[in-house]
XYZ file of N, CA and C in Angstrom:
669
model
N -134.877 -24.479 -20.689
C -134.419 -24.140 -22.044
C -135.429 -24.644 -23.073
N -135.702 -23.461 -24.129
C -136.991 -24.063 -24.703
C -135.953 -24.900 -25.852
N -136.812 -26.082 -26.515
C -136.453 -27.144 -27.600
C -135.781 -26.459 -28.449
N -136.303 -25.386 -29.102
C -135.482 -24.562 -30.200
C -133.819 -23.700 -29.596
N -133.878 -23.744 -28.421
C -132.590 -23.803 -27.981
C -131.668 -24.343 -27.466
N -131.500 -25.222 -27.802
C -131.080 -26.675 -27.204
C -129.890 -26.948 -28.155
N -129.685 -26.291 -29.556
C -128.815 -26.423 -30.253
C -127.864 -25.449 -30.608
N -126.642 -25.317 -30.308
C -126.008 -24.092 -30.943
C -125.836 -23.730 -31.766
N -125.700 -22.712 -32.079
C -125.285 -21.788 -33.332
C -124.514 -22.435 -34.263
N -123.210 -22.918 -33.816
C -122.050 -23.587 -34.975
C -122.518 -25.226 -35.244
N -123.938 -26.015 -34.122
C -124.024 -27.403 -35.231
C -125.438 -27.083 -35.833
N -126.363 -25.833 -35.783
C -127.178 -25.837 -36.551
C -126.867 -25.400 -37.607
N -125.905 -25.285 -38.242
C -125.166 -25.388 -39.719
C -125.051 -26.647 -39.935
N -123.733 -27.184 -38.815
C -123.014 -28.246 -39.202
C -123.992 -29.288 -39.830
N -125.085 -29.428 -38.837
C -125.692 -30.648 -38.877
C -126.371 -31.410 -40.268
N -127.045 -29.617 -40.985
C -127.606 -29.402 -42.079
C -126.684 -29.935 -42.910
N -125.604 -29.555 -42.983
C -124.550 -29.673 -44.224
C -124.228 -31.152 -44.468
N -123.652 -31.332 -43.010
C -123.723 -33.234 -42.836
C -124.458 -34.239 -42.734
N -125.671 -34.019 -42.544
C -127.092 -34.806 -42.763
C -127.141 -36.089 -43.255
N -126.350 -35.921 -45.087
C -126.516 -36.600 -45.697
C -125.131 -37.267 -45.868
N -124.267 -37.222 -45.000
C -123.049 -37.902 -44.436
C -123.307 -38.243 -43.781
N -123.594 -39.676 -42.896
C -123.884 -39.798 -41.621
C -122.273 -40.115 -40.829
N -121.318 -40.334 -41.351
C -120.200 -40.677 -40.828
C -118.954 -39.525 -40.847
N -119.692 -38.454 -40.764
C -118.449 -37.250 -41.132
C -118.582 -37.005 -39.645
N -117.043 -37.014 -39.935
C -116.087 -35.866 -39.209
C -114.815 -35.213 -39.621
N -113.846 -34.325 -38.751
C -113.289 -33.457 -39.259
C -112.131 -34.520 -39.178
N -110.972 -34.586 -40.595
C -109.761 -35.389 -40.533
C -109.056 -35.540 -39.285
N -108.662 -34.116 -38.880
C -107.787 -33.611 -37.634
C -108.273 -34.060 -36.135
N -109.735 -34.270 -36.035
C -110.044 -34.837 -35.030
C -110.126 -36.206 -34.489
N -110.193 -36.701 -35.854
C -110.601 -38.368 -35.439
C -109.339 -39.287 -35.030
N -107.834 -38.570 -35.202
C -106.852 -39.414 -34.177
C -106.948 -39.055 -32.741
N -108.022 -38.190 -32.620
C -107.898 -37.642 -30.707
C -108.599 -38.140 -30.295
N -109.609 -38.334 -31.158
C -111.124 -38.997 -30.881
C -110.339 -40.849 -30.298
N -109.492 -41.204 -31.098
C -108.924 -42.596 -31.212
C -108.023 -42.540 -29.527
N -107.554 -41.382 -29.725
C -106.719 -41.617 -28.190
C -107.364 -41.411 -27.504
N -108.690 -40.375 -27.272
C -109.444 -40.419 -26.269
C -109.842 -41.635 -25.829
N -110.142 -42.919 -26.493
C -111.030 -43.484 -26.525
C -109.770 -44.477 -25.975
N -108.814 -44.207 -26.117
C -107.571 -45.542 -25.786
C -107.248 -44.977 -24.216
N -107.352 -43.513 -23.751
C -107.174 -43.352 -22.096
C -107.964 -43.677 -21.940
N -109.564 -44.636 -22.121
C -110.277 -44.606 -20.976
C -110.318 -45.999 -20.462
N -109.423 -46.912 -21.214
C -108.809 -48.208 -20.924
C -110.083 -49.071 -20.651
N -110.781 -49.117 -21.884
C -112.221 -50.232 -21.503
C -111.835 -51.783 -22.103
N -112.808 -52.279 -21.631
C -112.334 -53.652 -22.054
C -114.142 -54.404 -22.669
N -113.811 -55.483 -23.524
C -114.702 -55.854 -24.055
C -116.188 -56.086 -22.928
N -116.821 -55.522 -23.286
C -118.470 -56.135 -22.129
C -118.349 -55.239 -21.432
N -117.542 -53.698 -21.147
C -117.921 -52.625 -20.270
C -118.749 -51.753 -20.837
N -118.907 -50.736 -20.060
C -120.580 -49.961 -20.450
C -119.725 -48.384 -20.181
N -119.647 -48.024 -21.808
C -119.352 -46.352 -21.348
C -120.319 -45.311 -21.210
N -120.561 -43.984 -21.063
C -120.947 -43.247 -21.487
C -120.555 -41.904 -21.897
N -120.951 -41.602 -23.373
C -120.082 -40.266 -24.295
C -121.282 -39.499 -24.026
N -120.806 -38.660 -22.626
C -121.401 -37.948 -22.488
C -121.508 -36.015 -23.621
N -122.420 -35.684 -24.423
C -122.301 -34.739 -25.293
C -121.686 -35.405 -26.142
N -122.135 -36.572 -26.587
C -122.046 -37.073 -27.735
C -122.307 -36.375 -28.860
N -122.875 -35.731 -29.284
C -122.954 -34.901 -30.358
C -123.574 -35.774 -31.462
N -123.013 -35.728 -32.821
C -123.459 -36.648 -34.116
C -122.972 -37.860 -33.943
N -122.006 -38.254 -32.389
C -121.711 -39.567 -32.630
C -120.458 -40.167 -33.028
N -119.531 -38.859 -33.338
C -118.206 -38.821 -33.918
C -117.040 -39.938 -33.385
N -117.498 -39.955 -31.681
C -117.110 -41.077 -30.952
C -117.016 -42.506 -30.759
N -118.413 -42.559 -31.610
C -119.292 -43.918 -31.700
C -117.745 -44.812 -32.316
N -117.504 -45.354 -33.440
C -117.214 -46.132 -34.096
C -115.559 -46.841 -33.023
N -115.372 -45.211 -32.092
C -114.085 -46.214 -31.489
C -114.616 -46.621 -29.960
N -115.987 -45.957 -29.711
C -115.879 -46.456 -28.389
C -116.137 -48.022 -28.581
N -117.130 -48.310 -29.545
C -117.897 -49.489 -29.904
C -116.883 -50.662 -29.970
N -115.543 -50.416 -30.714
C -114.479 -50.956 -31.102
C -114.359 -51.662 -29.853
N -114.107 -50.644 -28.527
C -113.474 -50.655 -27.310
C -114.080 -51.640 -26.615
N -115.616 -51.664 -26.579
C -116.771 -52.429 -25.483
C -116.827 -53.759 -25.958
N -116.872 -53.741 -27.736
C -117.243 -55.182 -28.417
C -118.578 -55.233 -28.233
N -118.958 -56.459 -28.649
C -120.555 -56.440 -29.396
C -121.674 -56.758 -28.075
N -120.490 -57.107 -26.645
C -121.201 -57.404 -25.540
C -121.084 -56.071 -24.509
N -120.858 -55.266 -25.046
C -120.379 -53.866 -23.836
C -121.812 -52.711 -24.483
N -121.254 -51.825 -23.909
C -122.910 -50.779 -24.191
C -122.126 -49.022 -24.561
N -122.794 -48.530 -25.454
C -122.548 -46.909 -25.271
C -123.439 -46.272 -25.057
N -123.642 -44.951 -24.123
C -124.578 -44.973 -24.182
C -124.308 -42.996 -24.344
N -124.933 -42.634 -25.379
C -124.552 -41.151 -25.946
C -125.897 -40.368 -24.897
N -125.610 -39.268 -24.454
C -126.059 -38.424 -23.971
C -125.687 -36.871 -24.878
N -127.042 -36.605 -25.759
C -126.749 -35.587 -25.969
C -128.001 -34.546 -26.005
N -127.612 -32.733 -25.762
C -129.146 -32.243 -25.436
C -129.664 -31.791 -26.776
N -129.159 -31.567 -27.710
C -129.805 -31.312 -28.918
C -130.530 -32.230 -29.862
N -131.904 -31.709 -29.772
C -132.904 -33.152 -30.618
C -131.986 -33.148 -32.327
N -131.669 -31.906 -32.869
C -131.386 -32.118 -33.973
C -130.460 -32.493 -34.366
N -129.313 -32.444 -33.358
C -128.051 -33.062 -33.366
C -128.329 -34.770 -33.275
N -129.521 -34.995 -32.359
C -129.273 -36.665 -32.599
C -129.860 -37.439 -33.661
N -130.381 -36.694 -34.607
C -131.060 -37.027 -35.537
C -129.720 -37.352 -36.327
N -128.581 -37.110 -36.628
C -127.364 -37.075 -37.214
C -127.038 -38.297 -36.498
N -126.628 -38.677 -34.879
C -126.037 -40.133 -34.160
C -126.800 -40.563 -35.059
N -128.480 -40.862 -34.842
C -128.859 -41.847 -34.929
C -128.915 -42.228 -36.444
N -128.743 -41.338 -37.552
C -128.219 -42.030 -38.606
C -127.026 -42.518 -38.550
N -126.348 -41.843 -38.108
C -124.997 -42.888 -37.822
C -125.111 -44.156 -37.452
N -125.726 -44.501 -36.099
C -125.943 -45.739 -36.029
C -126.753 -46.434 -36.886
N -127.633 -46.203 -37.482
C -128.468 -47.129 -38.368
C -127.571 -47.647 -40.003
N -126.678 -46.306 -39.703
C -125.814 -46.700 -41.261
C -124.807 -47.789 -40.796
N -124.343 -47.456 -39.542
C -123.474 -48.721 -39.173
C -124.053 -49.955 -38.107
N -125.122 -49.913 -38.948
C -125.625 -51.191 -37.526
C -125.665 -51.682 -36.691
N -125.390 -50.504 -35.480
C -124.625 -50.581 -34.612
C -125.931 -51.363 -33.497
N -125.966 -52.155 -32.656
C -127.279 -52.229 -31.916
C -126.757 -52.439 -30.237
N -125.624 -51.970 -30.087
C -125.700 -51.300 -28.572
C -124.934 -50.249 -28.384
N -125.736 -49.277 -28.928
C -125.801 -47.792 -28.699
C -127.482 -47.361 -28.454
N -127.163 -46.539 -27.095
C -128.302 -46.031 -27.154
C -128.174 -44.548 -27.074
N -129.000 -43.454 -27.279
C -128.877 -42.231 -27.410
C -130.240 -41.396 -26.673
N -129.335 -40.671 -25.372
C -130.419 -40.109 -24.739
C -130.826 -38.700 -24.560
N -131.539 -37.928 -24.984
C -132.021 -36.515 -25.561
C -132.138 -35.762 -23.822
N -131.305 -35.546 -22.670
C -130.941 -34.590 -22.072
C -129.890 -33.594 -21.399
N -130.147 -32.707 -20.793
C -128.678 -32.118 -20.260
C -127.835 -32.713 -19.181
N -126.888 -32.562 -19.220
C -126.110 -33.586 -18.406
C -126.267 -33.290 -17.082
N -126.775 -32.190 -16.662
C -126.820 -31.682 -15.383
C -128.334 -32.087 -14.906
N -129.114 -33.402 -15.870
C -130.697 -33.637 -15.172
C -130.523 -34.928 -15.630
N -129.402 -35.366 -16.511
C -129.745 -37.055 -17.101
C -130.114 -38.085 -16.225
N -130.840 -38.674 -16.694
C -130.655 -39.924 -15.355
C -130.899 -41.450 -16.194
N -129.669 -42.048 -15.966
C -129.122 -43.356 -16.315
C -129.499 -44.503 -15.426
N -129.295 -45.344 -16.113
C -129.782 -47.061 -15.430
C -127.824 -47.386 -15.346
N -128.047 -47.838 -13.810
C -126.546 -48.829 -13.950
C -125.074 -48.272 -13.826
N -124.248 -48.979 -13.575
C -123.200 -48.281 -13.471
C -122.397 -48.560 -14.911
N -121.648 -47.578 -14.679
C -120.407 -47.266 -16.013
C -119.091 -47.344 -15.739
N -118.076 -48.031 -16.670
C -117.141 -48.046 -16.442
C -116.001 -47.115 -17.205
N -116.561 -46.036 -18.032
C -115.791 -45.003 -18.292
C -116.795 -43.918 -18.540
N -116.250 -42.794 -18.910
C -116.836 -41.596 -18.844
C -115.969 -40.795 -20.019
N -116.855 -40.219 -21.249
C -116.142 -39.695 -22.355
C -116.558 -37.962 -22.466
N -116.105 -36.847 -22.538
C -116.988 -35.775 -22.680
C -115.719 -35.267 -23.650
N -116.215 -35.588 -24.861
C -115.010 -34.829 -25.860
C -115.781 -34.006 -26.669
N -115.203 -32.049 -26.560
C -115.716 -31.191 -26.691
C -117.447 -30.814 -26.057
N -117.669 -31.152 -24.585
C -118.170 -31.191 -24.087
C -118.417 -30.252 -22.539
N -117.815 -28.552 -22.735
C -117.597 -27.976 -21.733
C -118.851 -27.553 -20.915
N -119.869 -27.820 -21.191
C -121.180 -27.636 -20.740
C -121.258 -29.013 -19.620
N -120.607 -29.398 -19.811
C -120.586 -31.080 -18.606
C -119.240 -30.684 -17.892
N -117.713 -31.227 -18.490
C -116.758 -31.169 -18.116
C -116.548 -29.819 -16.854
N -117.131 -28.858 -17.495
C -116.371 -27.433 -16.603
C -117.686 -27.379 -15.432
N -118.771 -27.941 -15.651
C -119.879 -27.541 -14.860
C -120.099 -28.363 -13.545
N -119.943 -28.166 -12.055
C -119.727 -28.713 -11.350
C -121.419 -29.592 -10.881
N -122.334 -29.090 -11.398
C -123.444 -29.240 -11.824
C -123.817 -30.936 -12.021
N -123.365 -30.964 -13.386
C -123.196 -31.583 -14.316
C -122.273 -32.975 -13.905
N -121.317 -32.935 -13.075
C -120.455 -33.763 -12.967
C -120.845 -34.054 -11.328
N -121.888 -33.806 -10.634
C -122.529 -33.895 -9.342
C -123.462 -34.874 -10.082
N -124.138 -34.879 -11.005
C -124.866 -36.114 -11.352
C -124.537 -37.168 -12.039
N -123.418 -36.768 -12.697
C -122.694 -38.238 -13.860
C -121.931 -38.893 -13.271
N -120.672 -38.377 -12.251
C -119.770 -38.968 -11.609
C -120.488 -40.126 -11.129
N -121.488 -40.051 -10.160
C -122.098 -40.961 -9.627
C -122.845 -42.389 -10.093
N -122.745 -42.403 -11.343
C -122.955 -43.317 -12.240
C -121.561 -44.481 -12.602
N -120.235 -43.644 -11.992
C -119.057 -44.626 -12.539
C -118.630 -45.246 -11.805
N -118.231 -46.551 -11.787
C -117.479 -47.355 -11.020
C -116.084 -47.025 -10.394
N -116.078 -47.515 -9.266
C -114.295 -47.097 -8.578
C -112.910 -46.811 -9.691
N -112.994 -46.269 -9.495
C -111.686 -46.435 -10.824
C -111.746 -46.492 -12.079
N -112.956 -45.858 -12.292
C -113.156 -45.693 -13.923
C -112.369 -44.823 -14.220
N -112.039 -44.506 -15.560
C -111.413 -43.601 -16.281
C -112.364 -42.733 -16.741
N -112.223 -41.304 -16.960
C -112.566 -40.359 -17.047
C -111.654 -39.378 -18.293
N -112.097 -38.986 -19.613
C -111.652 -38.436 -20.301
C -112.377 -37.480 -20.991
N -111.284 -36.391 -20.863
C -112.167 -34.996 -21.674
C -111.438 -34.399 -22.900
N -112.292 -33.697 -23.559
C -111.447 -32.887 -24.619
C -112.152 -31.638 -24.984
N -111.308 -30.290 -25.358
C -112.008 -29.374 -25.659
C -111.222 -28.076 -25.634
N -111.571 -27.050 -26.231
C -111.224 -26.046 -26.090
C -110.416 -25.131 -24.606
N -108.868 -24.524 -24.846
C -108.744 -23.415 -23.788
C -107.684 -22.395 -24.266
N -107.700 -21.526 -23.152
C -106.780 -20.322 -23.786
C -105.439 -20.715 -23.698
N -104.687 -20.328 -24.746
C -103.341 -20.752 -24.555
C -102.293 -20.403 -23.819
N -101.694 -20.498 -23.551
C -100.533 -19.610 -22.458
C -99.209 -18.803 -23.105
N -99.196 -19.165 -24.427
C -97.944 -18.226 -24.736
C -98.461 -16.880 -25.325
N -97.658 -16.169 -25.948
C -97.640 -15.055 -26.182
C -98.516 -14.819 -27.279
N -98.728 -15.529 -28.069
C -99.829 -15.639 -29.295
C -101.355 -15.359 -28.573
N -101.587 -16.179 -28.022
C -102.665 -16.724 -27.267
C -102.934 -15.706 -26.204
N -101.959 -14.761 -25.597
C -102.230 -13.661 -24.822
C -103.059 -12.370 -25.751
N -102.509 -12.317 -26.894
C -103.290 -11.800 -27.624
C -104.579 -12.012 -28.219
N -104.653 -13.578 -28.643
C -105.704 -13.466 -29.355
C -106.527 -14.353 -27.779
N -106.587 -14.742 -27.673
C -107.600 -15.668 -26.551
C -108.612 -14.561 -26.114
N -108.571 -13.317 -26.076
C -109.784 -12.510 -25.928
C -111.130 -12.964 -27.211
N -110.590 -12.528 -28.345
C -111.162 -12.782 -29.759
C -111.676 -14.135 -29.495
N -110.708 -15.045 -29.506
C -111.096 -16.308 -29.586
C -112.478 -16.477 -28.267
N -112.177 -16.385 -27.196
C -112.971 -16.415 -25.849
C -114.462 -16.111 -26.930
N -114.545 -14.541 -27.229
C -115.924 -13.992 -27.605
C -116.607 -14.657 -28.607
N -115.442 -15.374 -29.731
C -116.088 -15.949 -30.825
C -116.982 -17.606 -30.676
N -116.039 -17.716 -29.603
C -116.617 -19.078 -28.810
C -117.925 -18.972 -27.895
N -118.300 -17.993 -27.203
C -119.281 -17.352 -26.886
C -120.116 -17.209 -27.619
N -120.557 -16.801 -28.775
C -121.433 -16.698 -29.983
C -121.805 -17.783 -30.486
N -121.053 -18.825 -30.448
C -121.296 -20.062 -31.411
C -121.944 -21.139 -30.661
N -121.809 -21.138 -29.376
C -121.854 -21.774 -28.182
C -123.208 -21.874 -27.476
N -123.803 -22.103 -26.540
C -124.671 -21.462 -25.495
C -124.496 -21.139 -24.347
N -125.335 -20.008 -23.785
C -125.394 -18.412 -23.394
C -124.730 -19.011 -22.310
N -125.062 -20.134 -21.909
C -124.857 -20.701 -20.338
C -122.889 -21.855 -20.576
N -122.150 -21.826 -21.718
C -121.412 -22.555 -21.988
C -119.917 -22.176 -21.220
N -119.141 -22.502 -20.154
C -118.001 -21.889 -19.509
C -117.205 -21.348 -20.732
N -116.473 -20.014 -20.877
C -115.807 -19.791 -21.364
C -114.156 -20.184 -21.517
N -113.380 -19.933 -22.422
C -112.016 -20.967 -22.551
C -111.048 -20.459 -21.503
N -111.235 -20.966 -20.221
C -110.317 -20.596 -19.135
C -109.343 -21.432 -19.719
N -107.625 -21.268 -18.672
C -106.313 -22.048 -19.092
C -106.479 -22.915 -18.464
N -107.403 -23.234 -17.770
C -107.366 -24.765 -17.139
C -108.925 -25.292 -17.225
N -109.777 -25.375 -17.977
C -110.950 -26.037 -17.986
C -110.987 -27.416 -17.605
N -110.150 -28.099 -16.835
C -110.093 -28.964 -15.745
C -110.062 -29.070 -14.423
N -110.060 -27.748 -14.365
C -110.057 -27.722 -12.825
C -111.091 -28.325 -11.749
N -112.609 -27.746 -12.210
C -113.343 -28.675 -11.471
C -113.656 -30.154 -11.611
N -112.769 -30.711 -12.137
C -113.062 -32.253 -13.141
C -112.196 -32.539 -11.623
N -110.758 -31.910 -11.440
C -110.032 -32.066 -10.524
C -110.652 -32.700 -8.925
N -111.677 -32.136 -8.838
C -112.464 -32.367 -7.922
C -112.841 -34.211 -7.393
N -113.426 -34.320 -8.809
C -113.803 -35.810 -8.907
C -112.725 -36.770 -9.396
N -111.625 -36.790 -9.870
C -110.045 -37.335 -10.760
C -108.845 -36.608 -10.062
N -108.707 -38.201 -10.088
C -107.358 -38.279 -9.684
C -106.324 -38.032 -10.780
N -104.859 -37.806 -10.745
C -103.560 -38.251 -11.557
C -104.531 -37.609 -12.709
N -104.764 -36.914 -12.893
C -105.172 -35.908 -13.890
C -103.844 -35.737 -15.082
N -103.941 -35.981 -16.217
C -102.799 -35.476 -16.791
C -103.472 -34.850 -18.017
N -102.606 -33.625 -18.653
C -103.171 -32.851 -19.611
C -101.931 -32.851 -20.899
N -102.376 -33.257 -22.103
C -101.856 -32.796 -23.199
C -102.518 -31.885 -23.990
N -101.421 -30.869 -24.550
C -102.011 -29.783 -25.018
C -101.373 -29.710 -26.991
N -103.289 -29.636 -27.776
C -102.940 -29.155 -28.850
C -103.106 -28.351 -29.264
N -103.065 -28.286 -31.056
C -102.934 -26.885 -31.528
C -102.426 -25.824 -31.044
N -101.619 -25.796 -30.793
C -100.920 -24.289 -30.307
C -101.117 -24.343 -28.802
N -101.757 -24.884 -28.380
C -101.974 -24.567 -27.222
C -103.738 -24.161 -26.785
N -104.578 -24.082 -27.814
C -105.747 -23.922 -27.910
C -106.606 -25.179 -27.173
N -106.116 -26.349 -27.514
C -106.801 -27.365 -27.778
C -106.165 -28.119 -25.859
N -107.456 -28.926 -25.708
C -106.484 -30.225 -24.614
C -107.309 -31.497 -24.598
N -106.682 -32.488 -23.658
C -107.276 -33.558 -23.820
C -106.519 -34.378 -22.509
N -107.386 -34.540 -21.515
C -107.041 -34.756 -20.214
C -107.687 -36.164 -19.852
N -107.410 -36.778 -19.105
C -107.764 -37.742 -18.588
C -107.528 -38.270 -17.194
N -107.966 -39.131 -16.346
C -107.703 -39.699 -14.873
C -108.642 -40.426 -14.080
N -108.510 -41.220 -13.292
C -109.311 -41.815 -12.646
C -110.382 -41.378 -11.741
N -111.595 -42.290 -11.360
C -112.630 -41.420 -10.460
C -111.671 -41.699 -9.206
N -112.231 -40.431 -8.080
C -111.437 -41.232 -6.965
C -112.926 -41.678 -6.382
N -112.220 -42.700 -5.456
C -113.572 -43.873 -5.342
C -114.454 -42.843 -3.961
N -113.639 -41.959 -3.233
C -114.790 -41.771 -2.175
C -115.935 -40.796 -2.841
N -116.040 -40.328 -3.741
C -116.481 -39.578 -4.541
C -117.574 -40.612 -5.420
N -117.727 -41.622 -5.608
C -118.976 -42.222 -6.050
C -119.832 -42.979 -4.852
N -121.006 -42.392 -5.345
C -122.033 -43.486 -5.015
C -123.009 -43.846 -5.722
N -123.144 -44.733 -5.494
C -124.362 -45.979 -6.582
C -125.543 -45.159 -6.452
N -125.976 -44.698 -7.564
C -127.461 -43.924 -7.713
C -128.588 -44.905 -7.195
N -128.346 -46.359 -7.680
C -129.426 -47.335 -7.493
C -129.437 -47.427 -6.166
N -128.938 -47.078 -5.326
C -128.875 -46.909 -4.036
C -129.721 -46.154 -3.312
N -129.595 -45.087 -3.810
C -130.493 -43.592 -3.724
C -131.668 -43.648 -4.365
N -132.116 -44.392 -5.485
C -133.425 -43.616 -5.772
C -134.460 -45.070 -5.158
């Protein structure tokens, strides 16, 4: 993927507009962002990673979560999108966050992790790819939490979830899973006790569950 495509359509607006905000986000998101960050049950001095971190929107509760001795560590593939984290962090002084510029399906991390964040992140979450190289980074029983877009199941959503599907397609990249009713399924693979709450209408979810342990192995092992 060449550099100039590395960013989608809907944050090469966003990013522009918010630039000179380094701490924006959308009202409606930042209590999910708060519960996301409360299923992944960390404790002071653990080491997460928000994977598709984006501008960072995550930052201020994972940080909360780890304390000043724990680590975040943002994985995101758009250079221009991290130009936005990393003002974030410099506006909040944050100094253990680090932010790493690839796709989740080639990243390669130091160390193990004790949670795993991919909120609005279906380019990781849905990609079996993607979760063949990160899983392996988390400790037995880490927690694992996602959030993001799917089609809804009632009768509204039978209608429009076509529209919606295509418009999400456009904004997105070429290679991004489209809003199936279960965009957890292959997460299923690697998590256990999977449980799903569903918002906005039914558009929206936010799932969470444990790694199951035969399913990791220590990268430092392997390379």
């Amino acid at each position: 993927m060449r550099k100039d495509d590395r960013t989608p359509l809907y944050a090469k607006y966003l990013i522009r507009l918010t630039r000179p905000f380094p701490d924006f986000d959308f009202f409606f998101i930042k209590p999910l962002r708060k519960k996301a960050t409360g299923l992944l049950m960390l404790k002071p001095g653990d080491r997460v990673i928000d994977m598709g971190c984006g501008m960072g929107g995550s930052f201020p509760y994972l940080v909360n979560a780890v304390g000043p001795t724990g680590e975040v560590v943002g994985v995101e593939i758009s250079p221009d999108v991290i130009i936005n984290a990393k003002k974030r962090i410099a506006l909040n002084n944050w100094t253990n966050i680090i932010v790493v510029e690839a796709p989740a399906q080639t990243v390669g991390l130091t160390g193990m992790f004790n949670g795993l964040l991919m909120f609005g992140a279906p380019d990781a979450y849905a990609s079996e790819e993607a979760l063949e190289n990160i899983i392996p980074y988390l400790k037995d029983n880490s927690c694992v939490v996602i959030f993001g877009a799917k089609g809804a199941n009632n009768f509204i959503g039978k209608i429009l979830n076509p529209i919606l599907n295509k418009v999400f397609s456009k904004l997105t990249f070429a290679t991004t899973p489209g809003m199936s009713a279960e965009p957890w399924q292959i997460l299923s693979k690697y998590v256990n006790n999977i449980t799903i709450k569903e918002y906005f209408f039914g558009w929206m979810f936010l799932a969470s569950g444990s790694v199951i342990s035969s399913t990791v192995i220590n990268k430092a092992q392997l390379e």
